[in-house]
Amino acid sequence: MRIKKIKVSPIYSFDEWQVVEEQFTVENNYRNETIFSLGNGYIGMRGNFEEGYDGPEGTGVEGTYLNGFFDSEHIKYTEIAYGYAEKSQTMLNVTNSKIIKLYLEDEEFNMMSGEISDYKRVLDLKAGTLKRSLVWTSPAGKKIRIEITRVIPFTEKHLAVINYTVTPLNFDGEITFLSALDGKVQNMTSQNDPRVGSSLQGPVLSVKAQVEEADFKAIVQETKNTKFLLVCAMKNQLSSHQMTAARTEDLSFRSMLGDIFVVPVSKGDKVTLNKYISFVTSRDYEVSQAELLDKAVDVIRKAEKVGFAEICGKQQDYLKEFWQRTDVVIEGDPALQQGLRFNSFHLLQSTGRDGKTNISAKGLTGEGYEGHYFWDTETYILSFFLFNNPKIARKLLEFRYNTLDKARKRAEEIGHKKGALFPWRTIDGEECSTYFPAGTAQYHIDADIAFAIKRYYDATGDRDFLIHYGAEILFETARLWLDLGRYNKRKNNKFCIYGVTGPDEYTAIVNNNCYTNLMAKENLEFAYKVAVWLKHDGVGSPYKRPGKAEETTVDHQVGEVYKKLAQKIALEDQEIMEWKKAADRMYIPYDRRLRILPQDDSFLDKPIWDLEKTPLEKFPLLLNYHPLLIYKHQVCKQPDLILALLLLGHKFTKSMKRRNYDYYEKITCHDSSLSPCIFSMVASHVGYYEKAYEYFMSTVRLDLDDFYGNTKDGIHAASMAGAWMCVVYGFAGMVAHEDTLSFAPYLPKQWAEYRFKITYRGRLLQVTVGKKGVEYRLLAGEGLTFYHKTRKLTLKEGMAVFCPNSPHFVSWLRRTRGRGLLRERL
Amino acid sequence: MRIKKIKVSPIYSFDEWQVVEEQFTVENNYRNETIFSLGNGYIGMRGNFEEGYDGPEGTGVEGTYLNGFFDSEHIKYTEIAYGYAEKSQTMLNVTNSKIIKLYLEDEEFNMMSGEISDYKRVLDLKAGTLKRSLVWTSPAGKKIRIEITRVIPFTEKHLAVINYTVTPLNFDGEITFLSALDGKVQNMTSQNDPRVGSSLQGPVLSVKAQVEEADFKAIVQETKNTKFLLVCAMKNQLSSHQMTAARTEDLSFRSMLGDIFVVPVSKGDKVTLNKYISFVTSRDYEVSQAELLDKAVDVIRKAEKVGFAEICGKQQDYLKEFWQRTDVVIEGDPALQQGLRFNSFHLLQSTGRDGKTNISAKGLTGEGYEGHYFWDTETYILSFFLFNNPKIARKLLEFRYNTLDKARKRAEEIGHKKGALFPWRTIDGEECSTYFPAGTAQYHIDADIAFAIKRYYDATGDRDFLIHYGAEILFETARLWLDLGRYNKRKNNKFCIYGVTGPDEYTAIVNNNCYTNLMAKENLEFAYKVAVWLKHDGVGSPYKRPGKAEETTVDHQVGEVYKKLAQKIALEDQEIMEWKKAADRMYIPYDRRLRILPQDDSFLDKPIWDLEKTPLEKFPLLLNYHPLLIYKHQVCKQPDLILALLLLGHKFTKSMKRRNYDYYEKITCHDSSLSPCIFSMVASHVGYYEKAYEYFMSTVRLDLDDFYGNTKDGIHAASMAGAWMCVVYGFAGMVAHEDTLSFAPYLPKQWAEYRFKITYRGRLLQVTVGKKGVEYRLLAGEGLTFYHKTRKLTLKEGMAVFCPNSPHFVSWLRRTRGRGLLRERL
């Protein structure tokens, strides 16, 4: 195993339900802005301080982001060629609404001045809030307690609230709040790191209007090129009625709009300011500017009526439900426990759920990768939602359906006669990749999306989605493969795919990338099966038509839907047969000497990069070596063929997996954060338990420990989902394949026990893996049949079964007292 | 054969020593600016009119260029990676010194107004001048004859002269000349065509000073980023003394400096203005601004003393000498004759000869490819000078020697532990390629340069260059190959080269590109031979050490030079042996089934692009299809393996050449102007005479007939040299390999006869190929031994030999009456 090991000392105590910062330091500020981000899948706010931050340049970035809200610029290439992506897309840093400045007479509160004591910042994973509390002794000696709670409700897409309480500890006098919106914002740009770089130059959000009414203030902004409208409204509510009138003359800042409250206070008095903030954009509603404003104002007016306490209460309820279905419990390791929960929480915070947005590589926590959506969604993050919140999973896939037309257009631009090619990176569905060898060339994105549709169906049995949305994507992606590949006489007339890049970005534009061919085969096969199934009115499942004796409901409407679809996309029976033929004859490279699957036709011929002799500071290679040097070696940034062993695990024997694992692990440097989790899972499957655990360790606290040193630019969403996958797919060996669910769990020796719940085809199943064996408990839903290793088990609702580790297999079934036993220990 | 055939109707009459335009048309203006360019290897001026051009936008570009004079900008990549070229270089459009405006009272002469008659523009290939003559009838009815001659002397690097004569034909009155320099210039920029695009935004040449003295005016300019200084000086001399004082108040143009002469004229009077112009830059002399100015003024003062007539006389003398050594005569086809001479003339005009400059892809005639130097120099253009003007050939190679340090640095940047990597495109020696898959990845540039050194030595026997300059380049390039490749156990322990791009830019980043491996082998072998030869004090030649009986002069200084060089670059004997070993074990791919050399390891596996079905308007492919689509097919932009068959012709049997020719011709679309000439030569060698002729036809008048439709952006210098090569290497089958010169001529059936002269190892040999046979005549130099096909011939100075075509080989030797017989017909 070779992972670049940065020595990390954890800066947060190992608290299972919280992330706590006990001391503010400049050196951790940037990264903590990411860690303490809040979001609800639509609004994302970095953990910036309300009063702003005066630390050295380059130690922080003020940021608020709205999922799917971007500007776009014409891309200027140094050397252009035909069919390059034409326009960039950058998720915008929007109106800064966090601003609450506090003045004690002439002294302005700031973390860099005076003295801070009793400091604590808490991201509360149960409450869904960010709290900061501290005592500030001003340079002049005034002492106050400050308590700030921020919440971005999961149930109110457009709302964010800040609750700001001040208690003077040693003085009577006046305090002043300045609560403002600042429209003068722009994205951080960086040229030096391709993983961050933004294409935008300077500010692109102009202020179109400022609205000041008695009970709210709002800024209307517009993007420069996409011409999207954005309304940010706020309403400030002060607990004290003893305030002087708002002074406006102080607010001379350009593009800024705010309220100033001067409040007479006495020692020990608590003064609270509640700031209700809303964001609404023309991407959400295609209505006039005035109507957008109305909507934004509506949100804050309603919120004020509900009040801060109740908003927090609802947030807690939402999360209670979330954790009840989602929580993975590890007994015996609070650090990992914290990591897993932190990850799950951030995934929930970052993911769009309206079918128009998705989840960017960095969530809504930073500007890395310009806020683009990648295959990370389908290959990593989807798994998490698939078994925890299938509704969100479906929304993520609907995003692809809603951008299918753009993918069709893109395929045509690239020169394909048929089919759809999904973008390697995008916000609105158009390709934004400007370096095609490691972008557009990753055709496997099509197969990944198709495979995600299959996995979604396998996990949920959602016929509606497959019939009305999934099928069309499957057909158009299958078409692309057929157009892309050719039967090659020189390879026994096998179907070969040329000039693509696989998942490993340290190898570019090759023939017969094994991962791609395997996944394309899946895509073609499933498209074929679904087409045939639909033609037959959707009886049975795509995998199995019911026998004659079986009872079936024939729904002729399904056949009609298919006919309409076939007509719409001019699909003929002959074409469907071609998919089957191509799948059957797909060329899968195999090396007889090494008895492994070569990454591509030429991969094994290249010299092996000497990872052992590469100095640690030269990682990641992409920032230290020219692509030419990297491309000409056997060196993997991330799993490529190994990923296929995971996704298509049922297709390979354990010894085949192990041989491949042994070969590819040596040449993989894990420069991608997408890498360690996959190795962990495959290591689990081939019995390399120590390695599986070690890779898991590199994944589960990747952001909490800033393992890659760039958490400041945003969380690593895919890796966060990867940690969950390590437990469920890896340690517990869960596979949901076609109509079958199975487990092959083991307990890492470092742990006393672990348990998790999954939602599968409408059932809620709890799996507890302990030292003595495994307990499966069907918490909700009709009976469920599944496999423990090779043993078939059937559970009814409320029943549990225990499968002991002892060689003599014994199990018991027990009826539990319903959901009340949810937390009952084995 | 498949060349995109644009139907061209010649617009110039077929005059063997001139290019004549008889009618001015707007639609031909842009291209004619290129065709009528003048230059002397340092200054290049497009054929713009002195009075300017008022045609529609996009139908012309005002341009003056100085070889090697550029500005540079930081390159902003859309997605950057390590080791990318950091700074652009763009040959600058410099001070416009051509301006002479003519006024008849209030009427300004302009080709777009009034009436033009008796129009003629002549590029005179013997005189080396551009002449324009016409009669202009002004809108008010005044009639004048205008005759303008422009000359940029080959013998005066820094000088250009315009002679402007006006004769009033139907009036007496005043005429006014405004002769000016304009410092407000900038490059044309284009984003749409990667073959043109400039990276510069807006003007980069600022005016630093304007100097006005009694007898000259000058503008001092400075580049924005490179901070190069440029002085452009002028001196206007009027034939008539009857002029009023220069009016300066009219010259309100910004950055402009000029003289105005108002001259009273009578009908029939000739008035002549001579404008002497000089360009001197800080790239030429590292001296102060004042000294640069002095130098520039010196040039024009001297020139004025010499006078226009004598300058023209000298120019004619220079060209007489040039043509005497260079001229290729074709009897029976004035169109081809014109093409060949036009090409030779432009090559002479475009080529730098100071060791600091080279020849850009478009010469000094346009802004295509930003004025960069490519491998075009070594692989195409060098051949022309090698056998016509070896001094210039040496200077071109010295340019590479002078940039060797930069190539060493570049190799290190790319990650090579040793060696030098020459830039794919450059002006000053630094890599400017921004798309590395079709740029920096073309490692073969190293081998091309090494091979050029070998060819230079083979043609000239210039030991001095090889010892003091060539050897170091050979060693450093050999080192690069050793570091780049690896012995591959999977390929019988052969030496393999990974991740490179060959000459064909429609295939990128492959393993074992056959051309590259073959040429690298040559490079390694020759480096080894030269090293051993130098170690042995340079006795004999690198190819052959003298036998013991032979007389040899041992020059121990050579051994010393070698020792010093070895010390300087830390070269050890072991390393030299490694070169030999790698050369011996070089992997050369071979396909047993097709019995051809595959372009690379994976090339033959890919599907073949259907060129027949590709609509004509879709060429060049690079402007109409995404690189991904192109890369995944067997389709060649230009010869790759076929080029190796030409350069290393002695290594392949005729049948092997023919099989490869047959295969690759079908998949080559000649989207590069570098393509047809190579196919012509190889077709000659394999006996496809019709094809050889047809490809030659596409080459020889490529610019005159604007075959590729982009002559407007500048001449195609490599193709111009290619036309010469088609005759000498192709039809006449000349090979100068190691110490041997040989010919295998045939006469294209369309011709009555052709003859050419070559300079070979200090001798001047004339070869005349006629219907009955071939005559070789040694015009100058000591005796020469060479081969006619397999027959060894020896000639003494002034002797000729005739080799008749008849099957019974008979030849005669005849002493001629010395050089007087130079034009004697057979």
CSV table of N, CA and C in Angstrom, one decimal, chain B residues 587-625:
chain,number,residue,atom,x,y,z
B,587,TYR,N,13.5,-1.1,-30.6
B,587,TYR,CA,12.4,-1.8,-31.0
B,587,TYR,C,11.8,-1.1,-32.2
B,588,ILE,N,11.7,-1.9,-33.3
B,588,ILE,CA,11.0,-1.3,-34.5
B,588,ILE,C,9.8,-2.2,-34.7
B,589,PRO,N,8.6,-1.6,-34.5
B,589,PRO,CA,7.4,-2.4,-34.7
B,589,PRO,C,7.2,-2.9,-36.1
B,590,TYR,N,6.7,-4.1,-36.2
B,590,TYR,CA,6.5,-4.7,-37.6
B,590,TYR,C,5.2,-5.6,-37.5
B,591,ASP,N,4.4,-5.4,-38.5
B,591,ASP,CA,3.2,-6.2,-38.5
B,591,ASP,C,3.3,-7.3,-39.5
B,592,ARG,N,3.3,-8.6,-39.0
B,592,ARG,CA,3.6,-9.7,-39.8
B,592,ARG,C,2.4,-10.0,-40.8
B,593,ARG,N,1.2,-9.6,-40.4
B,593,ARG,CA,0.1,-9.9,-41.3
B,593,ARG,C,0.1,-9.0,-42.5
B,594,LEU,N,0.3,-7.7,-42.3
B,594,LEU,CA,0.3,-6.8,-43.4
B,594,LEU,C,1.6,-6.6,-44.0
B,595,ARG,N,2.6,-7.1,-43.3
B,595,ARG,CA,4.0,-7.0,-43.7
B,595,ARG,C,4.4,-5.5,-43.9
B,596,ILE,N,3.9,-4.7,-43.0
B,596,ILE,CA,4.3,-3.3,-43.0
B,596,ILE,C,4.8,-2.8,-41.6
B,597,LEU,N,5.3,-1.6,-41.6
B,597,LEU,CA,5.7,-1.1,-40.3
B,597,LEU,C,4.5,-0.3,-39.7
B,598,PRO,N,4.0,-0.7,-38.6
B,598,PRO,CA,2.8,0.0,-38.0
B,598,PRO,C,3.3,1.4,-37.5
B,599,GLN,N,2.5,2.4,-37.7
B,599,GLN,CA,2.8,3.7,-37.2
B,599,GLN,C,3.2,3.8,-35.7
B,600,ASP,N,2.5,3.0,-35.0
B,600,ASP,CA,2.9,2.8,-33.6
B,600,ASP,C,2.3,1.5,-33.0
B,601,ASP,N,2.4,1.2,-31.8
B,601,ASP,CA,2.0,0.0,-31.2
B,601,ASP,C,0.5,-0.3,-31.4
B,602,SER,N,-0.3,0.8,-31.4
B,602,SER,CA,-1.7,0.5,-31.4
B,602,SER,C,-2.4,1.0,-32.7
B,603,PHE,N,-1.6,1.6,-33.5
B,603,PHE,CA,-2.2,2.3,-34.7
B,603,PHE,C,-3.1,1.3,-35.6
B,604,LEU,N,-2.6,0.2,-35.9
B,604,LEU,CA,-3.3,-0.7,-36.9
B,604,LEU,C,-4.5,-1.3,-36.3
B,605,ASP,N,-4.7,-1.2,-35.0
B,605,ASP,CA,-5.8,-1.8,-34.3
B,605,ASP,C,-7.1,-0.9,-34.5
B,606,LYS,N,-6.8,0.4,-34.8
B,606,LYS,CA,-8.0,1.3,-34.8
B,606,LYS,C,-8.7,1.2,-36.1
B,607,PRO,N,-10.0,1.6,-36.0
B,607,PRO,CA,-10.8,1.6,-37.3
B,607,PRO,C,-10.2,2.7,-38.2
B,608,ILE,N,-10.4,2.4,-39.5
B,608,ILE,CA,-9.9,3.3,-40.5
B,608,ILE,C,-11.0,4.4,-40.8
B,609,TRP,N,-10.5,5.7,-40.8
B,609,TRP,CA,-11.4,6.8,-41.1
B,609,TRP,C,-11.8,6.7,-42.6
B,610,ASP,N,-13.1,6.9,-42.8
B,610,ASP,CA,-13.5,6.8,-44.2
B,610,ASP,C,-13.3,8.1,-44.9
B,611,LEU,N,-12.2,8.2,-45.6
B,611,LEU,CA,-11.9,9.5,-46.2
B,611,LEU,C,-12.8,9.7,-47.4
B,612,GLU,N,-13.1,8.6,-48.1
B,612,GLU,CA,-13.9,8.8,-49.3
B,612,GLU,C,-15.3,9.4,-49.0
B,613,LYS,N,-15.8,9.0,-47.8
B,613,LYS,CA,-17.1,9.5,-47.5
B,613,LYS,C,-17.1,10.8,-46.7
B,614,THR,N,-16.0,11.3,-46.5
B,614,THR,CA,-15.9,12.6,-45.8
B,614,THR,C,-16.1,13.7,-46.8
B,615,PRO,N,-17.1,14.6,-46.6
B,615,PRO,CA,-17.3,15.7,-47.5
B,615,PRO,C,-16.1,16.6,-47.6
B,616,LEU,N,-15.9,17.1,-48.8
B,616,LEU,CA,-14.7,17.9,-49.1
B,616,LEU,C,-14.6,19.1,-48.1
B,617,GLU,N,-15.8,19.7,-47.8
B,617,GLU,CA,-15.8,20.9,-47.0
B,617,GLU,C,-15.4,20.5,-45.5
B,618,LYS,N,-15.3,19.3,-45.2
B,618,LYS,CA,-14.9,18.9,-43.8
B,618,LYS,C,-13.4,18.8,-43.6
B,619,PHE,N,-12.7,19.1,-44.7
B,619,PHE,CA,-11.2,19.2,-44.5
B,619,PHE,C,-10.8,20.6,-44.3
B,620,PRO,N,-9.7,20.9,-43.6
B,620,PRO,CA,-9.0,19.9,-42.8
B,620,PRO,C,-9.8,19.4,-41.6
B,621,LEU,N,-9.6,18.1,-41.3
B,621,LEU,CA,-10.3,17.5,-40.3
B,621,LEU,C,-10.2,18.3,-38.9
B,622,LEU,N,-9.0,18.8,-38.7
B,622,LEU,CA,-8.8,19.4,-37.4
B,622,LEU,C,-9.7,20.6,-37.1
B,623,LEU,N,-10.2,21.2,-38.2
B,623,LEU,CA,-11.2,22.3,-38.0
B,623,LEU,C,-12.6,21.9,-38.1
B,624,ASN,N,-12.8,20.6,-38.2
B,624,ASN,CA,-14.2,20.1,-38.3
B,624,ASN,C,-14.6,18.9,-37.5
B,625,TYR,N,-13.6,18.3,-36.8
B,625,TYR,CA,-13.9,17.2,-35.9
B,625,TYR,C,-13.1,17.3,-34.6
